[in-house]
Amino acid sequence: MEPQDDPAAGEVLHGRGWRKAFTVTEMVDQWASLVGTVENGYEDFIDEYTNNLYSRNWLHEAWVLLPGHVLVAWNQRIQELDNRFRAATAFDDGQALSQFHWISRFDPDDMWWWRRHPRILVGDLGRALRSAGAIDAPSDP
């Protein structure tokens, strides 16, 4: 059984400019999909990758809007996905991504996912990031 959703948060964020009133379930699923793809080698275009990163932005923005029981229900799953993303990516303080997407507006502490790139650089994304100075990174011990 999936943890609970709160449609009010999605409505508020839709009113702030998100293209629709997403649910927590939808955005956790999108974040999980991106994490899994990054772990296996993200081959799509840089614009698609940065678009996919916004699923984590949505969760970040929704967090302050969600009631406590919803936060408790989802917190462990999101932390697990965040940990997997950190393990599958390398920190470069956003140097490579900033060549393609304006990331300076994202708080470096709160929106840490914008300051990392996949460790495995393959396909179109890999070529783009390498052109911006990214290198394949070994896994952390």
PDB file of C-alpha atoms in Angstrom:
ATOM      1  CA  MET A   1       0.000   0.000   0.000  1.00  0.00           C
ATOM      2  CA  GLU A   2       1.352   3.415  -0.981  1.00  0.00           C
ATOM      3  CA  PRO A   3       1.742   6.103   1.674  1.00  0.00           C
ATOM      4  CA  GLN A   4      -0.886   8.809   1.702  1.00  0.00           C
ATOM      5  CA  ASP A   5      -0.979  11.775  -0.624  1.00  0.00           C
ATOM      6  CA  ASP A   6      -2.209  15.263   0.130  1.00  0.00           C
ATOM      7  CA  PRO A   7      -3.810  16.893  -2.930  1.00  0.00           C
ATOM      8  CA  ALA A   8      -3.700  20.345  -1.326  1.00  0.00           C
ATOM      9  CA  ALA A   9       0.085  20.575  -1.693  1.00  0.00           C
ATOM     10  CA  GLY A  10      -0.149  19.741  -5.385  1.00  0.00           C
ATOM     11  CA  GLU A  11      -2.809  22.404  -5.878  1.00  0.00           C
ATOM     12  CA  VAL A  12      -0.697  25.046  -4.107  1.00  0.00           C
ATOM     13  CA  LEU A  13       2.350  24.214  -6.203  1.00  0.00           C
ATOM     14  CA  HIS A  14       0.260  24.179  -9.377  1.00  0.00           C
ATOM     15  CA  GLY A  15      -0.829  27.702  -8.432  1.00  0.00           C
ATOM     16  CA  ARG A  16       2.855  28.635  -8.113  1.00  0.00           C
ATOM     17  CA  GLY A  17       3.591  27.559 -11.676  1.00  0.00           C
ATOM     18  CA  TRP A  18       3.996  23.798 -11.760  1.00  0.00           C
ATOM     19  CA  ARG A  19       2.273  22.531 -14.912  1.00  0.00           C
ATOM     20  CA  LYS A  20      -0.306  20.468 -13.005  1.00  0.00           C
ATOM     21  CA  ALA A  21      -1.335  19.498  -9.481  1.00  0.00           C
ATOM     22  CA  PHE A  22       1.042  16.565  -9.043  1.00  0.00           C
ATOM     23  CA  THR A  23       0.705  14.146  -6.158  1.00  0.00           C
ATOM     24  CA  VAL A  24       3.493  13.040  -3.857  1.00  0.00           C
ATOM     25  CA  THR A  25       3.168   9.542  -5.301  1.00  0.00           C
ATOM     26  CA  GLU A  26       3.683  10.822  -8.854  1.00  0.00           C
ATOM     27  CA  MET A  27       6.753  12.816  -7.937  1.00  0.00           C
ATOM     28  CA  VAL A  28       8.319  10.127  -5.771  1.00  0.00           C
ATOM     29  CA  ASP A  29       7.796   7.726  -8.684  1.00  0.00           C
ATOM     30  CA  GLN A  30       9.462  10.208 -11.061  1.00  0.00           C
ATOM     31  CA  TRP A  31      12.381  10.698  -8.647  1.00  0.00           C
ATOM     32  CA  ALA A  32      12.712   6.905  -8.259  1.00  0.00           C
ATOM     33  CA  SER A  33      12.715   6.472 -12.031  1.00  0.00           C
ATOM     34  CA  LEU A  34      15.452   9.074 -12.464  1.00  0.00           C
ATOM     35  CA  VAL A  35      17.540   7.553  -9.676  1.00  0.00           C
ATOM     36  CA  GLY A  36      17.294   4.098 -11.236  1.00  0.00           C
ATOM     37  CA  THR A  37      18.207   5.426 -14.651  1.00  0.00           C
ATOM     38  CA  VAL A  38      21.199   7.352 -13.290  1.00  0.00           C
ATOM     39  CA  GLU A  39      22.402   4.195 -11.520  1.00  0.00           C
ATOM     40  CA  ASN A  40      22.321   2.317 -14.819  1.00  0.00           C
ATOM     41  CA  GLY A  41      23.689   5.123 -16.992  1.00  0.00           C
ATOM     42  CA  TYR A  42      21.542   8.072 -18.087  1.00  0.00           C
ATOM     43  CA  GLU A  43      21.803   8.342 -21.874  1.00  0.00           C
ATOM     44  CA  ASP A  44      19.152  10.935 -22.763  1.00  0.00           C
ATOM     45  CA  PHE A  45      19.722  14.627 -23.532  1.00  0.00           C
ATOM     46  CA  ILE A  46      20.889  17.180 -20.967  1.00  0.00           C
ATOM     47  CA  ASP A  47      17.586  19.088 -21.173  1.00  0.00           C
ATOM     48  CA  GLU A  48      15.665  15.915 -20.357  1.00  0.00           C
ATOM     49  CA  TYR A  49      17.987  15.226 -17.422  1.00  0.00           C
ATOM     50  CA  THR A  50      17.580  18.700 -15.936  1.00  0.00           C
ATOM     51  CA  ASN A  51      13.817  18.457 -16.472  1.00  0.00           C
ATOM     52  CA  ASN A  52      13.829  15.157 -14.573  1.00  0.00           C
ATOM     53  CA  LEU A  53      15.756  16.731 -11.679  1.00  0.00           C
ATOM     54  CA  TYR A  54      12.782  19.030 -11.109  1.00  0.00           C
ATOM     55  CA  SER A  55      10.858  16.080  -9.661  1.00  0.00           C
ATOM     56  CA  ARG A  56      13.146  16.409  -6.637  1.00  0.00           C
ATOM     57  CA  ASN A  57      12.548  20.172  -6.580  1.00  0.00           C
ATOM     58  CA  TRP A  58       8.804  19.519  -6.397  1.00  0.00           C
ATOM     59  CA  LEU A  59       9.280  17.211  -3.415  1.00  0.00           C
ATOM     60  CA  HIS A  60      11.463  19.815  -1.740  1.00  0.00           C
ATOM     61  CA  GLU A  61       8.857  22.550  -2.252  1.00  0.00           C
ATOM     62  CA  ALA A  62       5.974  20.286  -1.212  1.00  0.00           C
ATOM     63  CA  TRP A  63       7.654  19.230   2.019  1.00  0.00           C
ATOM     64  CA  VAL A  64       6.760  22.444   3.864  1.00  0.00           C
ATOM     65  CA  LEU A  65       3.150  22.169   2.657  1.00  0.00           C
ATOM     66  CA  LEU A  66       2.437  18.575   3.609  1.00  0.00           C
ATOM     67  CA  PRO A  67       0.835  17.483   6.879  1.00  0.00           C
ATOM     68  CA  GLY A  68       2.974  15.544   9.339  1.00  0.00           C
ATOM     69  CA  HIS A  69       1.411  12.140   8.716  1.00  0.00           C
ATOM     70  CA  VAL A  70       2.200  12.409   4.993  1.00  0.00           C
ATOM     71  CA  LEU A  71       5.791  13.439   5.730  1.00  0.00           C
ATOM     72  CA  VAL A  72       6.247  10.493   8.065  1.00  0.00           C
ATOM     73  CA  ALA A  73       4.763   8.118   5.496  1.00  0.00           C
ATOM     74  CA  TRP A  74       7.144   9.199   2.715  1.00  0.00           C
ATOM     75  CA  ASN A  75      10.288  10.325   4.525  1.00  0.00           C
ATOM     76  CA  GLN A  76      12.114   6.988   4.573  1.00  0.00           C
ATOM     77  CA  ARG A  77      11.440   6.269   0.883  1.00  0.00           C
ATOM     78  CA  ILE A  78      12.696   9.692  -0.186  1.00  0.00           C
ATOM     79  CA  GLN A  79      15.787   9.415   2.018  1.00  0.00           C
ATOM     80  CA  GLU A  80      16.560   6.012   0.466  1.00  0.00           C
ATOM     81  CA  LEU A  81      16.228   7.471  -3.034  1.00  0.00           C
ATOM     82  CA  ASP A  82      18.361  10.480  -2.091  1.00  0.00           C
ATOM     83  CA  ASN A  83      21.070   8.174  -0.745  1.00  0.00           C
ATOM     84  CA  ARG A  84      20.996   6.089  -3.916  1.00  0.00           C
ATOM     85  CA  PHE A  85      21.233   9.256  -6.035  1.00  0.00           C
ATOM     86  CA  ARG A  86      24.220  10.487  -4.025  1.00  0.00           C
ATOM     87  CA  ALA A  87      25.921   7.108  -4.484  1.00  0.00           C
ATOM     88  CA  ALA A  88      25.297   7.146  -8.259  1.00  0.00           C
ATOM     89  CA  THR A  89      26.497  10.722  -8.750  1.00  0.00           C
ATOM     90  CA  ALA A  90      29.624  12.778  -8.193  1.00  0.00           C
ATOM     91  CA  PHE A  91      29.773  16.168  -6.496  1.00  0.00           C
ATOM     92  CA  ASP A  92      31.211  18.917  -8.658  1.00  0.00           C
ATOM     93  CA  ASP A  93      29.385  21.862  -7.060  1.00  0.00           C
ATOM     94  CA  GLY A  94      27.234  22.106 -10.166  1.00  0.00           C
ATOM     95  CA  GLN A  95      30.097  23.074 -12.453  1.00  0.00           C
ATOM     96  CA  ALA A  96      29.113  20.799 -15.334  1.00  0.00           C
ATOM     97  CA  LEU A  97      25.330  21.270 -15.121  1.00  0.00           C
ATOM     98  CA  SER A  98      25.672  25.041 -14.816  1.00  0.00           C
ATOM     99  CA  GLN A  99      27.034  25.093 -18.384  1.00  0.00           C
ATOM    100  CA  PHE A 100      23.564  24.020 -19.572  1.00  0.00           C
ATOM    101  CA  HIS A 101      21.094  25.091 -16.903  1.00  0.00           C
ATOM    102  CA  TRP A 102      20.975  28.083 -14.609  1.00  0.00           C
ATOM    103  CA  ILE A 103      21.525  26.446 -11.211  1.00  0.00           C
ATOM    104  CA  SER A 104      22.838  29.362  -9.143  1.00  0.00           C
ATOM    105  CA  ARG A 105      19.286  30.141  -8.047  1.00  0.00           C
ATOM    106  CA  PHE A 106      19.106  26.793  -6.242  1.00  0.00           C
ATOM    107  CA  ASP A 107      20.254  26.789  -2.638  1.00  0.00           C
ATOM    108  CA  PRO A 108      23.430  24.675  -2.512  1.00  0.00           C
ATOM    109  CA  ASP A 109      22.496  23.084   0.810  1.00  0.00           C
ATOM    110  CA  ASP A 110      18.802  22.490   0.223  1.00  0.00           C
ATOM    111  CA  MET A 111      18.929  21.559  -3.452  1.00  0.00           C
ATOM    112  CA  TRP A 112      22.111  19.517  -3.406  1.00  0.00           C
ATOM    113  CA  TRP A 113      21.014  17.335  -6.383  1.00  0.00           C
ATOM    114  CA  TRP A 114      21.807  20.228  -8.739  1.00  0.00           C
ATOM    115  CA  ARG A 115      25.435  20.149  -7.583  1.00  0.00           C
ATOM    116  CA  ARG A 116      26.028  16.553  -8.699  1.00  0.00           C
ATOM    117  CA  HIS A 117      26.308  14.699 -12.002  1.00  0.00           C
ATOM    118  CA  PRO A 118      26.072  10.997 -12.815  1.00  0.00           C
ATOM    119  CA  ARG A 119      29.248   9.012 -12.092  1.00  0.00           C
ATOM    120  CA  ILE A 120      28.662   6.974 -15.254  1.00  0.00           C
ATOM    121  CA  LEU A 121      28.793   9.340 -18.233  1.00  0.00           C
ATOM    122  CA  VAL A 122      27.146   7.723 -21.240  1.00  0.00           C
ATOM    123  CA  GLY A 123      25.061   8.744 -24.220  1.00  0.00           C
ATOM    124  CA  ASP A 124      24.061  12.302 -25.005  1.00  0.00           C
ATOM    125  CA  LEU A 125      24.155  13.367 -21.357  1.00  0.00           C
ATOM    126  CA  GLY A 126      27.655  11.961 -20.938  1.00  0.00           C
ATOM    127  CA  ARG A 127      28.920  13.755 -24.043  1.00  0.00           C
ATOM    128  CA  ALA A 128      27.380  17.047 -22.916  1.00  0.00           C
ATOM    129  CA  LEU A 129      28.746  16.810 -19.385  1.00  0.00           C
ATOM    130  CA  ARG A 130      32.205  15.799 -20.598  1.00  0.00           C
ATOM    131  CA  SER A 131      32.204  18.861 -22.884  1.00  0.00           C
ATOM    132  CA  ALA A 132      31.631  20.901 -19.713  1.00  0.00           C
ATOM    133  CA  GLY A 133      34.548  19.272 -17.919  1.00  0.00           C
ATOM    134  CA  ALA A 134      32.851  16.383 -16.087  1.00  0.00           C
ATOM    135  CA  ILE A 135      34.716  13.116 -15.810  1.00  0.00           C
ATOM    136  CA  ASP A 136      33.619   9.592 -14.945  1.00  0.00           C
ATOM    137  CA  ALA A 137      34.005   9.242 -11.203  1.00  0.00           C
ATOM    138  CA  PRO A 138      34.803   6.122  -9.243  1.00  0.00           C
ATOM    139  CA  SER A 139      32.251   4.999  -6.660  1.00  0.00           C
ATOM    140  CA  ASP A 140      32.768   6.164  -3.107  1.00  0.00           C
ATOM    141  CA  PRO A 141      34.193   3.458  -0.836  1.00  0.00           C
TER     142      PRO A 141
END
